[in-house]
CSV table of C-alpha atoms in Angstrom, one decimal:
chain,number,residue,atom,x,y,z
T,1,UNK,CA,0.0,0.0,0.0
T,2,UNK,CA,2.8,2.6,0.8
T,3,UNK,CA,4.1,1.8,-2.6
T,4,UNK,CA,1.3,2.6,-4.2
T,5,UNK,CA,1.1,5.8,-2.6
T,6,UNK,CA,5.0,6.7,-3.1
T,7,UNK,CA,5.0,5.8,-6.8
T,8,UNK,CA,1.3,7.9,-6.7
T,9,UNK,CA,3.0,11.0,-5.7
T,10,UNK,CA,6.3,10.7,-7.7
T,11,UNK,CA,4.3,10.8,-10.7
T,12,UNK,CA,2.4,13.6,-9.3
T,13,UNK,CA,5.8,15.6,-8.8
T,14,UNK,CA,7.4,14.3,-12.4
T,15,UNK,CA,4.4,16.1,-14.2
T,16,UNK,CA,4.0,18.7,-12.4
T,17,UNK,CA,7.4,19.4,-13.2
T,18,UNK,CA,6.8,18.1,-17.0
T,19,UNK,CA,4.2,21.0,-16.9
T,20,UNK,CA,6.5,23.3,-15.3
T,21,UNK,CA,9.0,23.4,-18.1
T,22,UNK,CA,6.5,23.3,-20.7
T,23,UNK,CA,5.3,26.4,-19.0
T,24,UNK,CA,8.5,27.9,-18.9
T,25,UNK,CA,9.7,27.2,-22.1
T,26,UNK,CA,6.7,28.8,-23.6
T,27,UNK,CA,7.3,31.9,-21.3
T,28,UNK,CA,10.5,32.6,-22.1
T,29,UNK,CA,10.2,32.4,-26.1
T,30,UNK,CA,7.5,35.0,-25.9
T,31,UNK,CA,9.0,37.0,-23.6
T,32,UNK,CA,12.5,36.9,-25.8
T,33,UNK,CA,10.1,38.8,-28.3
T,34,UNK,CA,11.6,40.0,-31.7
T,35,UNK,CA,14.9,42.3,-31.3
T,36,UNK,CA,14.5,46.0,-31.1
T,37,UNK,CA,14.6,47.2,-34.2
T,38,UNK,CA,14.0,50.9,-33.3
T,39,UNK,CA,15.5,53.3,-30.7
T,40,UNK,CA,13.1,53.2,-27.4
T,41,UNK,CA,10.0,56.1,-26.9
T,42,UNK,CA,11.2,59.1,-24.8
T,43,UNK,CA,8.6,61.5,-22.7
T,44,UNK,CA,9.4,64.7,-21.1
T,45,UNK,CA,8.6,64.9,-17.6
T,46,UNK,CA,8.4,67.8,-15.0
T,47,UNK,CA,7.5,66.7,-11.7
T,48,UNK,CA,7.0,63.6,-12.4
T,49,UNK,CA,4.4,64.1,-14.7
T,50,UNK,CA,4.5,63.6,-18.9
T,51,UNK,CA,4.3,66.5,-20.7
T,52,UNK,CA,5.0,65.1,-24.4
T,53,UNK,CA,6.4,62.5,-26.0
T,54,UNK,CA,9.6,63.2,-28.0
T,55,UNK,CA,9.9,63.4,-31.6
T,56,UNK,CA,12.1,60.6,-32.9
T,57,UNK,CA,15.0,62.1,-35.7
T,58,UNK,CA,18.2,60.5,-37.1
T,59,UNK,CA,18.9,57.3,-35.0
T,60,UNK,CA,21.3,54.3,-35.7
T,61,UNK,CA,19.8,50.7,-33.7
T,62,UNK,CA,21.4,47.6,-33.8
T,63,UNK,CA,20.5,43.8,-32.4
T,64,UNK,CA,21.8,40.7,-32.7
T,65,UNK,CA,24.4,41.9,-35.7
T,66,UNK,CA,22.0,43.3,-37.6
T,67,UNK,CA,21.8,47.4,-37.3
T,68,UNK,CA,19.1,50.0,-38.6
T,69,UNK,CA,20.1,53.7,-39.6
T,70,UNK,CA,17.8,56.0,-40.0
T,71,UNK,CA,18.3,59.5,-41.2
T,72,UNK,CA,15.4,62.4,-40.8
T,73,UNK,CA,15.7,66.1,-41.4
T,74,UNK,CA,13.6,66.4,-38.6
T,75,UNK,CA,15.0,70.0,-37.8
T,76,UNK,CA,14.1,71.2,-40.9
T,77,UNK,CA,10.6,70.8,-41.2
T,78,UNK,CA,9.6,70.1,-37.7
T,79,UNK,CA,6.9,72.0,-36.8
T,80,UNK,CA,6.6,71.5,-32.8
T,81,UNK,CA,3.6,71.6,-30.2
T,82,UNK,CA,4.9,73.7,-27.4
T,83,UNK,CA,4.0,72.5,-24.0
T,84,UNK,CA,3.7,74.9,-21.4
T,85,UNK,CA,5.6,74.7,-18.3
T,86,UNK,CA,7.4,76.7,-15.6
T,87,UNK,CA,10.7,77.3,-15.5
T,88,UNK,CA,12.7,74.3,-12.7
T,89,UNK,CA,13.9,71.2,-13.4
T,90,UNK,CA,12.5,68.5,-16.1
T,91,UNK,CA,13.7,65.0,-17.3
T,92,UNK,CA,13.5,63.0,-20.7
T,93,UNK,CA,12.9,59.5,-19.2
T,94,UNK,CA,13.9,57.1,-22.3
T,95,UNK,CA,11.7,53.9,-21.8
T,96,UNK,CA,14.4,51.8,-22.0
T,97,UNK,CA,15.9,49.5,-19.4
T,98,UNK,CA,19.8,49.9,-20.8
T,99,UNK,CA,21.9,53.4,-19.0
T,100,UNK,CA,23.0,55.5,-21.4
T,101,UNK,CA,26.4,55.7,-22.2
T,102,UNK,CA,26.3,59.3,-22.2
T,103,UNK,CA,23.8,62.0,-23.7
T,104,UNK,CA,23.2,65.9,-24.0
T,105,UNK,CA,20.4,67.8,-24.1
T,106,UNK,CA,20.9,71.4,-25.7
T,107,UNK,CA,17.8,74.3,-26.1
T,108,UNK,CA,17.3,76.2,-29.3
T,109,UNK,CA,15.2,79.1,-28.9
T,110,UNK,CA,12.1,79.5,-31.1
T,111,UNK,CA,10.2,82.5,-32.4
T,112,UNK,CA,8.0,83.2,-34.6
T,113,UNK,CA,8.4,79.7,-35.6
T,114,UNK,CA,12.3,79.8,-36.2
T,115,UNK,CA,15.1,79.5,-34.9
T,116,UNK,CA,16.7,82.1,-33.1
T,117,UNK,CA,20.4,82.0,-32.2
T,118,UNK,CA,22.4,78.7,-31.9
T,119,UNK,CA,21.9,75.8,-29.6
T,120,UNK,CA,22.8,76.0,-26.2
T,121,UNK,CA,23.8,73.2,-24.2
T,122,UNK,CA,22.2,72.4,-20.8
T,123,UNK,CA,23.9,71.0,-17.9
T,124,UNK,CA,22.5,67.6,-17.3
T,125,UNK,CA,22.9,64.0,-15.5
T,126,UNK,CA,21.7,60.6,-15.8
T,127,UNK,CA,19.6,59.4,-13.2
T,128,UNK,CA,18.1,55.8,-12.8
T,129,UNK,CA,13.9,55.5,-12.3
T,130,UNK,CA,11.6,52.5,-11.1
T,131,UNK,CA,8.3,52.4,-12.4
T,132,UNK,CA,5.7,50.0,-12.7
T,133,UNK,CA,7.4,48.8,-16.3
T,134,UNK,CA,11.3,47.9,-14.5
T,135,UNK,CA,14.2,50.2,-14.5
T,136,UNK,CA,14.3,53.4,-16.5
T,137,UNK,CA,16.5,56.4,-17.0
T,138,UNK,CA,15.9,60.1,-16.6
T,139,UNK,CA,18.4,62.7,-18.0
T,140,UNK,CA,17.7,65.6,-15.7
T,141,UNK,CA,18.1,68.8,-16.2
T,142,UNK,CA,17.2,72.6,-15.6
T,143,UNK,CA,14.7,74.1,-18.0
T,144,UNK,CA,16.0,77.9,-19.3
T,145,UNK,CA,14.9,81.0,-18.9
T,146,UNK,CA,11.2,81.9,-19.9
T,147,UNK,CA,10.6,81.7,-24.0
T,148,UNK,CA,9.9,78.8,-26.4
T,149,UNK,CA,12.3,76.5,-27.2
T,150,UNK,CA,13.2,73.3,-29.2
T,151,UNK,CA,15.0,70.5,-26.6
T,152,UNK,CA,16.9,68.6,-28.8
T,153,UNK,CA,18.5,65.6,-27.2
T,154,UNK,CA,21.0,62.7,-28.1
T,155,UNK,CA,21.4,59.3,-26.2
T,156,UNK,CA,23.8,57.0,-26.8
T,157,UNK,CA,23.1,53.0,-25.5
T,158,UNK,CA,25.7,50.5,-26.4
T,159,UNK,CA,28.2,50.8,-29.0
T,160,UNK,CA,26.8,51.8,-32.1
T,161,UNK,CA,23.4,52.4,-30.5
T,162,UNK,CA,22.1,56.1,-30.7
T,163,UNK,CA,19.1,58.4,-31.2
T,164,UNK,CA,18.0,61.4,-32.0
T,165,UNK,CA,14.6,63.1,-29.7
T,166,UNK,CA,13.2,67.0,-30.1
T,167,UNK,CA,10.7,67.9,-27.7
T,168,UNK,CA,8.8,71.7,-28.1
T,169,UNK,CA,8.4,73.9,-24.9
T,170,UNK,CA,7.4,77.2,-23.6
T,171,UNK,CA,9.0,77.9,-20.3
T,172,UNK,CA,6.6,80.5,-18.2
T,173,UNK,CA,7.9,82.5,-15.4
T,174,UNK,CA,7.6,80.5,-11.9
T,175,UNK,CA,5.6,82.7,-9.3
């Protein structure tokens, strides 16, 4: 009788690890989904909150030895929505779970929808952000003085691995 009920429960425990694998090996092939063909989304954020979500450009990609260039003239024709929002600090999360290698974030000012002047560079640093989607990364930085302006912003990932993101806003005075 006990050997009935030991060889009863090992082949309880054999497949309901038979089912386990099964379960895992279907898991993990859809989880491994197709490679990333494409740079990741970008949002700009002031407290914590999304203001827009940035305009793609020029961007080189690659995955598993195969690499995508893309090359827009973005600047050119790009005719942005200004968000408004107070002068203080903002971020440009990229929704991405990689740390940039390094990035920059300049401000072109904008008038009468053109360009005014030449692009200045704003102090900035990477800073890493949990959300409910895993690890992301913020690039953090100080918005300029009041006007409108064009945020244009580079990110490089891995080797090879960059993008282009623009992003329209009109900083108000803070009271």
């Amino acid at each position: 009788m006990d050997d009935r009920r030991l060889l009863r429960t090992l082949r309880g425990k054999l497949r309901a690890v038979f089912i386990a694998a099964i379960v895992l090996t279907l898991v993990g092939s859809s989880s491994s989904a197709a490679p990333r063909t494409k740079p990741p989304e970008t949002a700009l954020r002031v407290h914590n909150y999304r203001i827009a979500s940035g305009e793609r450009g020029s961007y080189c990609w690659g995955s598993s030895n195969q690499g995508v260039c893309s090359s827009v003239d973005y600047i050119a024709d790009w005719h942005p929505r200004f968000r408004r929002m107070h002068r203080g600090r903002a971020q440009v999360r990229a929704q991405y779970g990689v740390r940039p290698r390094r990035a920059r974030v300049c401000a072109q000012r904008f008038q009468g929808g053109h360009e005014v002047g030449r692009c200045r560079r704003l102090d900035m640093h990477i800073r890493k952000a949990i959300t409910a989607h895993g690890r992301r990364w913020d690039l953090c930085f100080v918005l300029p003085r009041p006007g409108s302006y064009r945020l244009d912003t580079t990110v490089h990932w891995r080797k090879g691995d960059w993008a282009d993101y623009a992003f329209g806003a009109t900083v108000v005075p803070s009271n």
